[in-house]
């Protein structure tokens, strides 16, 4: 939120982790930023309760960055995509950043395996190269899915969003989309 706040009337960060929100609030400078503890599966009602009234008439950019979608449980993703679309509205933009599937093997070897304190220790059985998904064993049970360009386009189609851009940006896949008219 920090790098973009000055470019908007308000920039709002949402996270389910209260400790993360508290940390962000302790770093906050200026009055254009707001951090809200809440559930992205209830994003629209959360914004109705906590966001400034003017957002409902503003053009909105609704973003999910840092591969957050890659760690959200598969069964919950459709609800979150729907909430992002509903909040963006017909004039808004949805932005999603996924970790790039082309870098998945490198990440498993040089980041996840090298830093077991972050996601738990694991062996090769935890790595699914065909789906570019890492699932560490108990007790941590961390799961991270890395998304390629074509998969990102498929996600947009399945969720009735119109592609503005889908492109590789270093170790990420950047997606910007509009809500299709008559999309539910």
Tab-separated table of C-alpha atoms in Angstrom:
chain	number	residue	atom	x	y	z
A	1	UNK	CA	0.000	0.000	0.000
A	2	UNK	CA	2.838	2.403	0.853
A	3	UNK	CA	4.248	2.908	-2.676
A	4	UNK	CA	0.851	3.698	-4.213
A	5	UNK	CA	-0.903	5.664	-1.492
A	6	UNK	CA	-0.012	9.114	-2.813
A	7	UNK	CA	-1.552	8.278	-6.191
A	8	UNK	CA	-5.054	7.664	-4.816
A	9	UNK	CA	-7.619	9.316	-2.577
A	10	UNK	CA	-7.267	6.299	-0.287
A	11	UNK	CA	-5.331	3.026	-0.375
A	12	UNK	CA	-6.705	0.249	1.840
A	13	UNK	CA	-4.794	-2.885	2.798
A	14	UNK	CA	-6.693	-5.945	4.046
A	15	UNK	CA	-5.246	-8.990	5.776
A	16	UNK	CA	-6.639	-11.809	7.928
A	17	UNK	CA	-3.596	-11.625	10.218
A	18	UNK	CA	-4.164	-9.012	12.938
A	19	UNK	CA	-0.444	-8.927	13.779
A	20	UNK	CA	0.362	-7.988	10.196
A	21	UNK	CA	-2.264	-5.246	10.212
A	22	UNK	CA	-0.934	-3.884	13.509
A	23	UNK	CA	2.599	-3.841	12.099
A	24	UNK	CA	1.440	-1.988	8.971
A	25	UNK	CA	-0.449	0.549	11.047
A	26	UNK	CA	2.668	1.173	13.162
A	27	UNK	CA	4.578	2.039	9.980
A	28	UNK	CA	1.846	4.229	8.520
A	29	UNK	CA	2.606	7.762	7.405
A	30	UNK	CA	-0.047	10.147	6.178
A	31	UNK	CA	-3.794	9.871	6.004
A	32	UNK	CA	-4.235	8.267	2.580
A	33	UNK	CA	-3.609	4.751	3.907
A	34	UNK	CA	-5.867	2.480	5.890
A	35	UNK	CA	-5.286	-1.086	7.067
A	36	UNK	CA	-8.176	-3.378	7.885
A	37	UNK	CA	-8.182	-6.740	9.624
A	38	UNK	CA	-10.662	-8.976	7.850
A	39	UNK	CA	-11.535	-11.808	5.514
A	40	UNK	CA	-11.172	-11.327	1.743
A	41	UNK	CA	-14.059	-13.781	1.292
A	42	UNK	CA	-16.234	-11.012	2.793
A	43	UNK	CA	-14.427	-8.112	1.097
A	44	UNK	CA	-17.476	-6.116	-0.018
A	45	UNK	CA	-19.192	-6.138	3.382
A	46	UNK	CA	-15.838	-5.415	5.058
A	47	UNK	CA	-15.394	-2.328	2.882
A	48	UNK	CA	-18.983	-1.229	3.534
A	49	UNK	CA	-18.184	-1.270	7.263
A	50	UNK	CA	-14.695	0.254	7.186
A	51	UNK	CA	-13.962	2.226	4.005
A	52	UNK	CA	-14.661	5.912	3.453
A	53	UNK	CA	-18.044	6.509	1.833
A	54	UNK	CA	-16.529	8.062	-1.302
A	55	UNK	CA	-15.121	4.729	-2.519
A	56	UNK	CA	-18.590	3.702	-3.686
A	57	UNK	CA	-18.614	6.442	-6.327
A	58	UNK	CA	-14.868	6.263	-7.145
A	59	UNK	CA	-13.275	4.069	-9.770
A	60	UNK	CA	-11.704	1.265	-7.781
A	61	UNK	CA	-8.542	-0.769	-8.301
A	62	UNK	CA	-8.811	-3.994	-6.324
A	63	UNK	CA	-5.489	-5.806	-6.020
A	64	UNK	CA	-4.235	-9.092	-4.616
A	65	UNK	CA	-0.450	-9.189	-4.716
A	66	UNK	CA	2.532	-11.188	-3.507
A	67	UNK	CA	1.098	-14.565	-4.550
A	68	UNK	CA	-1.606	-14.331	-1.918
A	69	UNK	CA	-3.916	-16.195	-4.326
A	70	UNK	CA	-1.288	-18.940	-4.502
A	71	UNK	CA	-1.667	-19.729	-0.799
A	72	UNK	CA	-5.441	-19.342	-0.525
A	73	UNK	CA	-7.213	-22.719	-0.310
A	74	UNK	CA	-8.480	-23.861	-3.719
A	75	UNK	CA	-12.094	-24.110	-2.520
A	76	UNK	CA	-12.046	-20.455	-1.366
A	77	UNK	CA	-10.556	-18.815	-4.469
A	78	UNK	CA	-13.821	-18.489	-6.479
A	79	UNK	CA	-15.434	-16.587	-3.587
A	80	UNK	CA	-12.487	-14.203	-3.348
A	81	UNK	CA	-12.386	-13.593	-7.106
A	82	UNK	CA	-16.124	-12.865	-6.942
A	83	UNK	CA	-15.655	-10.427	-4.069
A	84	UNK	CA	-12.833	-8.649	-5.915
A	85	UNK	CA	-15.025	-8.303	-9.015
A	86	UNK	CA	-17.996	-7.043	-7.034
A	87	UNK	CA	-15.889	-4.474	-5.204
A	88	UNK	CA	-14.199	-3.267	-8.415
A	89	UNK	CA	-17.555	-2.861	-10.120
A	90	UNK	CA	-18.169	-2.198	-13.815
A	91	UNK	CA	-15.695	0.707	-14.038
A	92	UNK	CA	-12.977	-0.770	-11.838
A	93	UNK	CA	-9.885	-2.871	-12.405
A	94	UNK	CA	-8.840	-6.131	-10.753
A	95	UNK	CA	-5.084	-6.667	-10.369
A	96	UNK	CA	-3.577	-9.969	-9.298
A	97	UNK	CA	0.087	-10.880	-8.951
A	98	UNK	CA	0.967	-14.552	-8.918
A	99	UNK	CA	4.385	-16.120	-8.491
A	100	UNK	CA	5.485	-17.295	-11.936
A	101	UNK	CA	5.245	-21.076	-12.491
A	102	UNK	CA	8.396	-20.897	-14.632
A	103	UNK	CA	10.351	-20.146	-11.439
A	104	UNK	CA	8.724	-22.777	-9.229
A	105	UNK	CA	11.617	-25.269	-9.254
A	106	UNK	CA	14.116	-22.547	-8.456
A	107	UNK	CA	11.951	-21.343	-5.564
A	108	UNK	CA	11.588	-24.846	-4.120
A	109	UNK	CA	15.333	-25.391	-4.138
A	110	UNK	CA	16.708	-21.951	-3.361
A	111	UNK	CA	14.024	-20.378	-1.190
A	112	UNK	CA	11.568	-22.800	0.435
A	113	UNK	CA	14.035	-25.629	1.069
A	114	UNK	CA	16.755	-23.187	2.127
A	115	UNK	CA	14.390	-21.531	4.651
A	116	UNK	CA	12.492	-24.303	6.487
A	117	UNK	CA	11.715	-21.910	9.357
A	118	UNK	CA	9.251	-20.129	7.026
A	119	UNK	CA	7.148	-22.962	5.608
A	120	UNK	CA	8.399	-26.096	7.313
A	121	UNK	CA	10.936	-28.700	6.263
A	122	UNK	CA	10.071	-30.997	3.366
A	123	UNK	CA	11.387	-33.603	0.959
A	124	UNK	CA	10.774	-34.102	-2.751
A	125	UNK	CA	7.375	-35.706	-2.093
A	126	UNK	CA	6.046	-32.259	-1.139
A	127	UNK	CA	6.800	-30.855	-4.599
A	128	UNK	CA	4.352	-31.358	-7.467
A	129	UNK	CA	6.136	-30.095	-10.567
A	130	UNK	CA	3.197	-30.868	-12.853
A	131	UNK	CA	0.906	-28.486	-10.950
A	132	UNK	CA	3.704	-26.206	-9.655
A	133	UNK	CA	2.462	-26.671	-6.098
A	134	UNK	CA	4.403	-27.146	-2.890
A	135	UNK	CA	2.602	-28.705	0.086
A	136	UNK	CA	4.763	-29.139	3.154
A	137	UNK	CA	3.936	-31.947	5.597
A	138	UNK	CA	2.514	-31.575	9.125
A	139	UNK	CA	2.750	-29.822	11.413
A	140	UNK	CA	3.086	-26.760	9.122
A	141	UNK	CA	1.084	-27.943	6.065
A	142	UNK	CA	2.014	-24.853	4.046
A	143	UNK	CA	0.699	-24.848	0.464
A	144	UNK	CA	1.849	-22.562	-2.337
A	145	UNK	CA	0.739	-22.779	-5.956
A	146	UNK	CA	2.663	-20.924	-8.659
A	147	UNK	CA	0.716	-19.776	-11.725
A	148	UNK	CA	1.768	-19.496	-15.375
A	149	UNK	CA	0.531	-17.021	-17.983
A	150	UNK	CA	-1.907	-19.428	-19.652
A	151	UNK	CA	-3.323	-20.565	-16.317
A	152	UNK	CA	-3.831	-16.910	-15.334
A	153	UNK	CA	-5.772	-16.327	-18.559
A	154	UNK	CA	-7.879	-19.413	-17.848
A	155	UNK	CA	-8.662	-18.083	-14.357
A	156	UNK	CA	-9.869	-14.815	-15.886
A	157	UNK	CA	-12.152	-16.652	-18.327
A	158	UNK	CA	-13.542	-18.924	-15.597
A	159	UNK	CA	-14.279	-15.897	-13.439
A	160	UNK	CA	-15.793	-13.801	-16.230
A	161	UNK	CA	-13.119	-11.129	-16.343
A	162	UNK	CA	-11.751	-9.420	-19.443
A	163	UNK	CA	-7.980	-9.409	-19.799
A	164	UNK	CA	-6.289	-6.023	-19.949
A	165	UNK	CA	-2.837	-7.518	-19.554
A	166	UNK	CA	-1.329	-10.823	-18.488
A	167	UNK	CA	2.438	-10.894	-18.610
A	168	UNK	CA	5.517	-12.289	-16.962
A	169	UNK	CA	7.329	-9.756	-14.845
A	170	UNK	CA	10.477	-11.331	-13.473
A	171	UNK	CA	9.422	-14.015	-11.008
A	172	UNK	CA	5.808	-12.899	-11.135
A	173	UNK	CA	2.820	-13.004	-13.453
A	174	UNK	CA	1.031	-9.661	-13.519
A	175	UNK	CA	-2.686	-9.678	-14.307
A	176	UNK	CA	-4.981	-6.712	-14.851
A	177	UNK	CA	-8.605	-7.278	-15.832
A	178	UNK	CA	-12.042	-5.698	-16.066
A	179	UNK	CA	-15.296	-7.198	-14.917
A	180	UNK	CA	-17.249	-8.419	-17.941
A	181	UNK	CA	-20.682	-6.822	-18.396
A	182	UNK	CA	-23.478	-9.052	-17.115
A	183	UNK	CA	-20.934	-10.954	-14.969
A	184	UNK	CA	-22.331	-12.348	-11.727
